PDB file of C-alpha atoms in Angstrom:
ATOM      1  CA  UNK A   1     -21.427  -0.309 -57.896  1.00  0.00           C
ATOM      2  CA  UNK A   2     -19.739  -2.104 -55.048  1.00  0.00           C
ATOM      3  CA  UNK A   3     -20.472  -0.587 -51.659  1.00  0.00           C
ATOM      4  CA  UNK A   4     -17.727  -0.115 -49.141  1.00  0.00           C
ATOM      5  CA  UNK A   5     -18.253  -2.482 -46.225  1.00  0.00           C
ATOM      6  CA  UNK A   6     -17.684  -1.020 -42.774  1.00  0.00           C
ATOM      7  CA  UNK A   7     -15.192  -2.713 -40.496  1.00  0.00           C
ATOM      8  CA  UNK A   8     -18.065  -3.565 -38.173  1.00  0.00           C
ATOM      9  CA  UNK A   9     -19.951  -5.356 -40.956  1.00  0.00           C
ATOM     10  CA  UNK A  10     -16.823  -7.277 -41.913  1.00  0.00           C
ATOM     11  CA  UNK A  11     -16.219  -8.200 -38.257  1.00  0.00           C
ATOM     12  CA  UNK A  12     -19.810  -9.385 -37.794  1.00  0.00           C
ATOM     13  CA  UNK A  13     -19.634 -11.441 -41.001  1.00  0.00           C
ATOM     14  CA  UNK A  14     -16.383 -13.125 -39.908  1.00  0.00           C
ATOM     15  CA  UNK A  15     -17.607 -13.720 -36.345  1.00  0.00           C
ATOM     16  CA  UNK A  16     -20.838 -15.302 -37.579  1.00  0.00           C
ATOM     17  CA  UNK A  17     -19.014 -17.599 -39.987  1.00  0.00           C
ATOM     18  CA  UNK A  18     -16.448 -18.665 -37.372  1.00  0.00           C
ATOM     19  CA  UNK A  19     -19.192 -19.409 -34.853  1.00  0.00           C
ATOM     20  CA  UNK A  20     -21.104 -21.331 -37.530  1.00  0.00           C
ATOM     21  CA  UNK A  21     -18.061 -23.599 -37.726  1.00  0.00           C
ATOM     22  CA  UNK A  22     -16.446 -22.462 -40.971  1.00  0.00           C
ATOM     23  CA  UNK A  23     -12.728 -23.018 -41.195  1.00  0.00           C
ATOM     24  CA  UNK A  24     -10.909 -19.989 -39.784  1.00  0.00           C
ATOM     25  CA  UNK A  25      -8.187 -20.229 -42.415  1.00  0.00           C
ATOM     26  CA  UNK A  26     -10.580 -19.957 -45.347  1.00  0.00           C
ATOM     27  CA  UNK A  27     -12.608 -17.153 -43.719  1.00  0.00           C
ATOM     28  CA  UNK A  28      -9.483 -15.108 -43.043  1.00  0.00           C
ATOM     29  CA  UNK A  29      -8.106 -15.729 -46.520  1.00  0.00           C
ATOM     30  CA  UNK A  30     -11.380 -14.408 -47.909  1.00  0.00           C
ATOM     31  CA  UNK A  31     -11.184 -11.291 -45.753  1.00  0.00           C
ATOM     32  CA  UNK A  32      -7.517 -10.750 -46.583  1.00  0.00           C
ATOM     33  CA  UNK A  33      -8.381 -10.937 -50.289  1.00  0.00           C
ATOM     34  CA  UNK A  34     -11.244  -8.491 -49.809  1.00  0.00           C
ATOM     35  CA  UNK A  35      -9.023  -5.993 -47.984  1.00  0.00           C
ATOM     36  CA  UNK A  36      -6.328  -6.334 -50.654  1.00  0.00           C
ATOM     37  CA  UNK A  37      -8.768  -5.891 -53.546  1.00  0.00           C
ATOM     38  CA  UNK A  38     -10.197  -2.812 -51.886  1.00  0.00           C
ATOM     39  CA  UNK A  39      -6.803  -1.407 -50.936  1.00  0.00           C
ATOM     40  CA  UNK A  40      -7.646  -1.568 -47.261  1.00  0.00           C
ATOM     41  CA  UNK A  41      -4.809  -3.722 -46.000  1.00  0.00           C
ATOM     42  CA  UNK A  42      -3.758  -0.950 -43.634  1.00  0.00           C
ATOM     43  CA  UNK A  43      -6.960  -1.619 -41.712  1.00  0.00           C
ATOM     44  CA  UNK A  44      -5.910  -5.219 -41.054  1.00  0.00           C
ATOM     45  CA  UNK A  45      -5.130  -4.884 -37.352  1.00  0.00           C
ATOM     46  CA  UNK A  46      -8.260  -2.786 -36.761  1.00  0.00           C
ATOM     47  CA  UNK A  47     -10.385  -5.411 -38.506  1.00  0.00           C
ATOM     48  CA  UNK A  48      -8.875  -8.119 -36.297  1.00  0.00           C
ATOM     49  CA  UNK A  49      -9.671  -6.047 -33.203  1.00  0.00           C
ATOM     50  CA  UNK A  50     -13.255  -5.586 -34.402  1.00  0.00           C
ATOM     51  CA  UNK A  51     -13.592  -9.306 -35.139  1.00  0.00           C
ATOM     52  CA  UNK A  52     -12.444 -10.088 -31.595  1.00  0.00           C
ATOM     53  CA  UNK A  53     -14.991  -7.637 -30.229  1.00  0.00           C
ATOM     54  CA  UNK A  54     -17.728  -9.176 -32.419  1.00  0.00           C
ATOM     55  CA  UNK A  55     -16.748 -12.640 -31.166  1.00  0.00           C
ATOM     56  CA  UNK A  56     -16.854 -11.355 -27.581  1.00  0.00           C
ATOM     57  CA  UNK A  57     -20.394 -10.077 -28.170  1.00  0.00           C
ATOM     58  CA  UNK A  58     -21.271 -13.621 -29.267  1.00  0.00           C
ATOM     59  CA  UNK A  59     -19.769 -15.340 -26.211  1.00  0.00           C
ATOM     60  CA  UNK A  60     -16.373 -16.184 -27.671  1.00  0.00           C
ATOM     61  CA  UNK A  61     -13.384 -14.569 -25.981  1.00  0.00           C
ATOM     62  CA  UNK A  62      -9.986 -14.132 -27.575  1.00  0.00           C
ATOM     63  CA  UNK A  63      -7.464 -13.219 -24.909  1.00  0.00           C
ATOM     64  CA  UNK A  64      -3.791 -12.321 -24.981  1.00  0.00           C
ATOM     65  CA  UNK A  65      -1.853 -13.792 -22.087  1.00  0.00           C
ATOM     66  CA  UNK A  66       1.582 -12.389 -21.309  1.00  0.00           C
ATOM     67  CA  UNK A  67       4.031 -13.870 -18.836  1.00  0.00           C
ATOM     68  CA  UNK A  68       7.772 -13.960 -18.147  1.00  0.00           C
ATOM     69  CA  UNK A  69       7.938 -17.722 -18.742  1.00  0.00           C
ATOM     70  CA  UNK A  70       5.716 -20.221 -20.549  1.00  0.00           C
ATOM     71  CA  UNK A  71       2.653 -20.921 -18.419  1.00  0.00           C
ATOM     72  CA  UNK A  72       2.026 -24.577 -17.636  1.00  0.00           C
ATOM     73  CA  UNK A  73      -1.084 -26.267 -18.979  1.00  0.00           C
ATOM     74  CA  UNK A  74      -2.844 -26.443 -15.602  1.00  0.00           C
ATOM     75  CA  UNK A  75      -2.446 -22.727 -14.932  1.00  0.00           C
ATOM     76  CA  UNK A  76      -3.448 -21.918 -18.504  1.00  0.00           C
ATOM     77  CA  UNK A  77      -6.646 -23.916 -18.111  1.00  0.00           C
ATOM     78  CA  UNK A  78      -7.345 -22.135 -14.827  1.00  0.00           C
ATOM     79  CA  UNK A  79      -6.934 -18.774 -16.552  1.00  0.00           C
ATOM     80  CA  UNK A  80      -9.232 -19.845 -19.384  1.00  0.00           C
ATOM     81  CA  UNK A  81     -11.847 -20.992 -16.887  1.00  0.00           C
ATOM     82  CA  UNK A  82     -11.539 -17.696 -15.053  1.00  0.00           C
ATOM     83  CA  UNK A  83     -12.076 -15.764 -18.313  1.00  0.00           C
ATOM     84  CA  UNK A  84     -14.998 -17.986 -19.320  1.00  0.00           C
ATOM     85  CA  UNK A  85     -16.636 -17.460 -15.938  1.00  0.00           C
ATOM     86  CA  UNK A  86     -16.003 -13.713 -15.970  1.00  0.00           C
ATOM     87  CA  UNK A  87     -17.628 -13.242 -19.401  1.00  0.00           C
ATOM     88  CA  UNK A  88     -20.094 -16.142 -19.154  1.00  0.00           C
ATOM     89  CA  UNK A  89     -18.405 -17.172 -22.401  1.00  0.00           C
ATOM     90  CA  UNK A  90     -18.977 -20.418 -24.262  1.00  0.00           C
ATOM     91  CA  UNK A  91     -15.451 -20.556 -25.646  1.00  0.00           C
ATOM     92  CA  UNK A  92     -12.115 -18.972 -24.780  1.00  0.00           C
ATOM     93  CA  UNK A  93      -9.141 -18.798 -27.133  1.00  0.00           C
ATOM     94  CA  UNK A  94      -5.781 -17.591 -25.890  1.00  0.00           C
ATOM     95  CA  UNK A  95      -2.650 -16.206 -27.487  1.00  0.00           C
ATOM     96  CA  UNK A  96       0.357 -16.613 -25.217  1.00  0.00           C
ATOM     97  CA  UNK A  97       3.410 -14.436 -25.398  1.00  0.00           C
ATOM     98  CA  UNK A  98       6.579 -14.115 -23.343  1.00  0.00           C
ATOM     99  CA  UNK A  99       7.783 -10.808 -21.960  1.00  0.00           C
ATOM    100  CA  UNK A 100      10.635 -11.194 -19.475  1.00  0.00           C
ATOM    101  CA  UNK A 101      10.169  -7.611 -18.347  1.00  0.00           C
ATOM    102  CA  UNK A 102       7.009  -8.706 -16.510  1.00  0.00           C
ATOM    103  CA  UNK A 103       9.369 -10.598 -14.066  1.00  0.00           C
ATOM    104  CA  UNK A 104       6.622 -12.984 -12.963  1.00  0.00           C
ATOM    105  CA  UNK A 105       2.872 -13.516 -12.807  1.00  0.00           C
ATOM    106  CA  UNK A 106       0.665 -12.955 -15.829  1.00  0.00           C
ATOM    107  CA  UNK A 107      -1.344 -10.386 -17.725  1.00  0.00           C
ATOM    108  CA  UNK A 108      -4.606 -11.072 -19.559  1.00  0.00           C
ATOM    109  CA  UNK A 109      -5.912  -8.684 -22.192  1.00  0.00           C
ATOM    110  CA  UNK A 110      -9.323  -9.151 -23.797  1.00  0.00           C
ATOM    111  CA  UNK A 111     -10.912  -6.807 -26.342  1.00  0.00           C
ATOM    112  CA  UNK A 112     -12.458  -4.739 -23.564  1.00  0.00           C
ATOM    113  CA  UNK A 113     -10.488  -5.418 -20.379  1.00  0.00           C
ATOM    114  CA  UNK A 114      -7.052  -6.017 -18.964  1.00  0.00           C
ATOM    115  CA  UNK A 115      -6.064  -7.891 -15.834  1.00  0.00           C
ATOM    116  CA  UNK A 116      -2.461  -7.237 -14.843  1.00  0.00           C
ATOM    117  CA  UNK A 117      -1.153  -9.652 -12.229  1.00  0.00           C
ATOM    118  CA  UNK A 118       2.522  -9.292 -13.102  1.00  0.00           C
ATOM    119  CA  UNK A 119       5.310  -8.522 -10.674  1.00  0.00           C
ATOM    120  CA  UNK A 120       6.206  -5.551 -12.921  1.00  0.00           C
ATOM    121  CA  UNK A 121       2.794  -4.116 -12.099  1.00  0.00           C
ATOM    122  CA  UNK A 122       3.423  -4.739  -8.399  1.00  0.00           C
ATOM    123  CA  UNK A 123       6.689  -2.768  -8.611  1.00  0.00           C
ATOM    124  CA  UNK A 124       4.934   0.003 -10.537  1.00  0.00           C
ATOM    125  CA  UNK A 125       2.381   0.208  -7.704  1.00  0.00           C
ATOM    126  CA  UNK A 126       5.210   0.679  -5.208  1.00  0.00           C
ATOM    127  CA  UNK A 127       6.703   3.440  -7.379  1.00  0.00           C
ATOM    128  CA  UNK A 128       3.301   5.090  -7.722  1.00  0.00           C
ATOM    129  CA  UNK A 129       3.219   5.703  -3.967  1.00  0.00           C
ATOM    130  CA  UNK A 130       5.730   8.526  -4.438  1.00  0.00           C
ATOM    131  CA  UNK A 131       4.468  11.924  -3.300  1.00  0.00           C
TER     132      UNK A 131
ATOM    133  CA  UNK B   1      20.505 109.356  42.324  1.00  0.00           C
ATOM    134  CA  UNK B   2      20.346 106.402  44.681  1.00  0.00           C
ATOM    135  CA  UNK B   3      16.640 106.611  44.818  1.00  0.00           C
ATOM    136  CA  UNK B   4      16.441 106.624  41.041  1.00  0.00           C
ATOM    137  CA  UNK B   5      18.766 103.645  40.725  1.00  0.00           C
ATOM    138  CA  UNK B   6      16.768 101.700  43.260  1.00  0.00           C
ATOM    139  CA  UNK B   7      13.645 102.315  41.280  1.00  0.00           C
ATOM    140  CA  UNK B   8      15.324 101.117  38.101  1.00  0.00           C
ATOM    141  CA  UNK B   9      16.594  97.847  39.649  1.00  0.00           C
ATOM    142  CA  UNK B  10      13.031  96.733  40.558  1.00  0.00           C
ATOM    143  CA  UNK B  11      11.433  94.832  37.681  1.00  0.00           C
ATOM    144  CA  UNK B  12       8.521  96.409  36.123  1.00  0.00           C
ATOM    145  CA  UNK B  13       5.226  94.600  36.746  1.00  0.00           C
ATOM    146  CA  UNK B  14       4.631  94.162  32.988  1.00  0.00           C
ATOM    147  CA  UNK B  15       8.073  92.679  32.420  1.00  0.00           C
ATOM    148  CA  UNK B  16       7.451  90.250  35.295  1.00  0.00           C
ATOM    149  CA  UNK B  17       4.296  89.024  33.606  1.00  0.00           C
ATOM    150  CA  UNK B  18       6.044  88.609  30.235  1.00  0.00           C
ATOM    151  CA  UNK B  19       8.832  86.640  31.836  1.00  0.00           C
ATOM    152  CA  UNK B  20       6.360  84.434  33.656  1.00  0.00           C
ATOM    153  CA  UNK B  21       4.476  83.721  30.430  1.00  0.00           C
ATOM    154  CA  UNK B  22       7.673  82.986  28.536  1.00  0.00           C
ATOM    155  CA  UNK B  23       8.785  80.547  31.240  1.00  0.00           C
ATOM    156  CA  UNK B  24       5.407  78.819  31.165  1.00  0.00           C
ATOM    157  CA  UNK B  25       5.490  78.576  27.384  1.00  0.00           C
ATOM    158  CA  UNK B  26       9.009  77.225  27.460  1.00  0.00           C
ATOM    159  CA  UNK B  27       7.916  74.570  29.967  1.00  0.00           C
ATOM    160  CA  UNK B  28       5.001  73.597  27.747  1.00  0.00           C
ATOM    161  CA  UNK B  29       7.295  73.340  24.720  1.00  0.00           C
ATOM    162  CA  UNK B  30       9.699  71.109  26.612  1.00  0.00           C
ATOM    163  CA  UNK B  31       6.843  68.887  27.865  1.00  0.00           C
ATOM    164  CA  UNK B  32       5.401  68.587  24.350  1.00  0.00           C
ATOM    165  CA  UNK B  33       8.838  67.822  22.903  1.00  0.00           C
ATOM    166  CA  UNK B  34       9.346  65.102  25.514  1.00  0.00           C
ATOM    167  CA  UNK B  35       5.927  63.638  24.668  1.00  0.00           C
ATOM    168  CA  UNK B  36       6.677  63.636  20.950  1.00  0.00           C
ATOM    169  CA  UNK B  37      10.078  62.127  21.485  1.00  0.00           C
ATOM    170  CA  UNK B  38       8.551  59.390  23.640  1.00  0.00           C
ATOM    171  CA  UNK B  39       5.890  58.710  21.000  1.00  0.00           C
ATOM    172  CA  UNK B  40       8.541  58.505  18.274  1.00  0.00           C
ATOM    173  CA  UNK B  41      10.547  56.026  20.313  1.00  0.00           C
ATOM    174  CA  UNK B  42       7.415  53.930  20.915  1.00  0.00           C
ATOM    175  CA  UNK B  43       6.585  53.956  17.184  1.00  0.00           C
ATOM    176  CA  UNK B  44      10.124  52.973  16.258  1.00  0.00           C
ATOM    177  CA  UNK B  45      10.078  50.166  18.816  1.00  0.00           C
ATOM    178  CA  UNK B  46       6.718  48.939  17.556  1.00  0.00           C
ATOM    179  CA  UNK B  47       7.910  48.984  13.921  1.00  0.00           C
ATOM    180  CA  UNK B  48      11.116  47.189  14.814  1.00  0.00           C
ATOM    181  CA  UNK B  49       9.168  44.569  16.763  1.00  0.00           C
ATOM    182  CA  UNK B  50       6.729  44.000  13.882  1.00  0.00           C
ATOM    183  CA  UNK B  51       9.622  43.737  11.415  1.00  0.00           C
ATOM    184  CA  UNK B  52      11.438  41.269  13.654  1.00  0.00           C
ATOM    185  CA  UNK B  53       8.284  39.172  14.055  1.00  0.00           C
ATOM    186  CA  UNK B  54       7.778  39.178  10.280  1.00  0.00           C
ATOM    187  CA  UNK B  55      11.404  38.119   9.691  1.00  0.00           C
ATOM    188  CA  UNK B  56      11.013  35.297  12.235  1.00  0.00           C
ATOM    189  CA  UNK B  57       7.699  34.153  10.685  1.00  0.00           C
ATOM    190  CA  UNK B  58       9.226  34.122   7.190  1.00  0.00           C
ATOM    191  CA  UNK B  59      12.241  32.225   8.422  1.00  0.00           C
ATOM    192  CA  UNK B  60      10.017  29.666  10.172  1.00  0.00           C
ATOM    193  CA  UNK B  61       7.931  29.254   7.026  1.00  0.00           C
ATOM    194  CA  UNK B  62      11.080  28.776   4.931  1.00  0.00           C
ATOM    195  CA  UNK B  63      12.452  26.236   7.405  1.00  0.00           C
ATOM    196  CA  UNK B  64       9.150  24.320   7.452  1.00  0.00           C
ATOM    197  CA  UNK B  65       9.091  24.294   3.641  1.00  0.00           C
ATOM    198  CA  UNK B  66      12.647  22.975   3.539  1.00  0.00           C
ATOM    199  CA  UNK B  67      11.801  20.280   6.087  1.00  0.00           C
ATOM    200  CA  UNK B  68       8.716  19.222   4.091  1.00  0.00           C
ATOM    201  CA  UNK B  69      10.754  19.095   0.861  1.00  0.00           C
ATOM    202  CA  UNK B  70      13.506  17.110   2.535  1.00  0.00           C
ATOM    203  CA  UNK B  71      10.955  14.642   3.939  1.00  0.00           C
ATOM    204  CA  UNK B  72       9.344  14.312   0.488  1.00  0.00           C
ATOM    205  CA  UNK B  73      12.719  13.678  -1.147  1.00  0.00           C
ATOM    206  CA  UNK B  74      13.685  11.078   1.460  1.00  0.00           C
ATOM    207  CA  UNK B  75      10.269   9.373   1.121  1.00  0.00           C
ATOM    208  CA  UNK B  76      10.528   9.218  -2.680  1.00  0.00           C
ATOM    209  CA  UNK B  77      14.130   8.065  -2.642  1.00  0.00           C
ATOM    210  CA  UNK B  78      13.232   5.355  -0.127  1.00  0.00           C
ATOM    211  CA  UNK B  79      10.394   4.174  -2.373  1.00  0.00           C
ATOM    212  CA  UNK B  80      12.680   4.170  -5.412  1.00  0.00           C
ATOM    213  CA  UNK B  81      15.237   2.105  -3.475  1.00  0.00           C
ATOM    214  CA  UNK B  82      12.560  -0.300  -2.233  1.00  0.00           C
ATOM    215  CA  UNK B  83      11.257  -0.713  -5.804  1.00  0.00           C
ATOM    216  CA  UNK B  84      14.788  -1.290  -7.140  1.00  0.00           C
ATOM    217  CA  UNK B  85      15.624  -3.761  -4.383  1.00  0.00           C
ATOM    218  CA  UNK B  86      12.307  -5.580  -4.860  1.00  0.00           C
ATOM    219  CA  UNK B  87      12.900  -5.831  -8.601  1.00  0.00           C
ATOM    220  CA  UNK B  88      16.427  -7.140  -8.084  1.00  0.00           C
ATOM    221  CA  UNK B  89      15.393  -9.683  -5.460  1.00  0.00           C
ATOM    222  CA  UNK B  90      12.377 -10.863  -7.460  1.00  0.00           C
ATOM    223  CA  UNK B  91      14.542 -11.146 -10.560  1.00  0.00           C
ATOM    224  CA  UNK B  92      16.781 -13.651  -8.818  1.00  0.00           C
ATOM    225  CA  UNK B  93      14.222 -15.376  -6.574  1.00  0.00           C
ATOM    226  CA  UNK B  94      11.450 -15.973  -9.108  1.00  0.00           C
ATOM    227  CA  UNK B  95      12.246 -19.094 -11.085  1.00  0.00           C
ATOM    228  CA  UNK B  96       9.921 -21.238 -13.134  1.00  0.00           C
ATOM    229  CA  UNK B  97       8.554 -23.092 -10.096  1.00  0.00           C
ATOM    230  CA  UNK B  98       7.916 -19.916  -8.091  1.00  0.00           C
ATOM    231  CA  UNK B  99       6.357 -18.239 -11.105  1.00  0.00           C
ATOM    232  CA  UNK B 100       3.942 -21.116 -11.751  1.00  0.00           C
ATOM    233  CA  UNK B 101       2.772 -21.102  -8.135  1.00  0.00           C
ATOM    234  CA  UNK B 102       2.516 -17.304  -8.257  1.00  0.00           C
ATOM    235  CA  UNK B 103       0.340 -17.546 -11.376  1.00  0.00           C
ATOM    236  CA  UNK B 104      -1.810 -20.248  -9.786  1.00  0.00           C
ATOM    237  CA  UNK B 105      -2.215 -18.107  -6.673  1.00  0.00           C
ATOM    238  CA  UNK B 106      -3.093 -15.038  -8.740  1.00  0.00           C
ATOM    239  CA  UNK B 107      -5.733 -16.960 -10.674  1.00  0.00           C
ATOM    240  CA  UNK B 108      -7.249 -18.194  -7.388  1.00  0.00           C
ATOM    241  CA  UNK B 109      -7.320 -14.624  -6.047  1.00  0.00           C
ATOM    242  CA  UNK B 110      -8.911 -13.333  -9.249  1.00  0.00           C
ATOM    243  CA  UNK B 111     -11.678 -15.941  -9.083  1.00  0.00           C
TER     244      UNK B 111
END
């Protein structure tokens, strides 16, 4: 009888294989097949979140970077270095996305933290000073 | 007859005493009435004064509340306008170059 694997176990398995150097594409295909076979595809985004957390626990940070315009390579490297230093991480992977509503600056979101340095946030701070 | 009439015209000693007592009592009643009237006036004045003071205090409180609310509204509207103006100005001022330097500066500050 096949036992139902917890999301945490799946995440740990994936994180260990990725860190061991296995090809990400093949690992994720394997997990996608497992979730499909077990009718757990709805858990996909939760599994990804757990994998990112498991990677973070192993010194690999996956961060989402949001800005109003594409960030140049120098600034992106600076942000990666900042994240690496903050977490004492060995590796940092980033996913960049554009959100014009942020006006300027950038926002970094990791599995456990968020650093909002956008101008939208600055304006929100002004608005928050209402009494 | 004259002698008899003369005797009748003189007040009797008992009647004199009764009249004296009645006069004294009447004086006392008048004095008491004056006292009571004075006390009533004082009470009415005191009540009116207290009522007036209460009305003034309530009015002052209401005015102070209105002033505080008006100040709050002005403060919040000013902040809203500042936020709107800031957003508008930043929207036009921040171009790619400004944004890149802003990001670089933010990263420096964060480190």
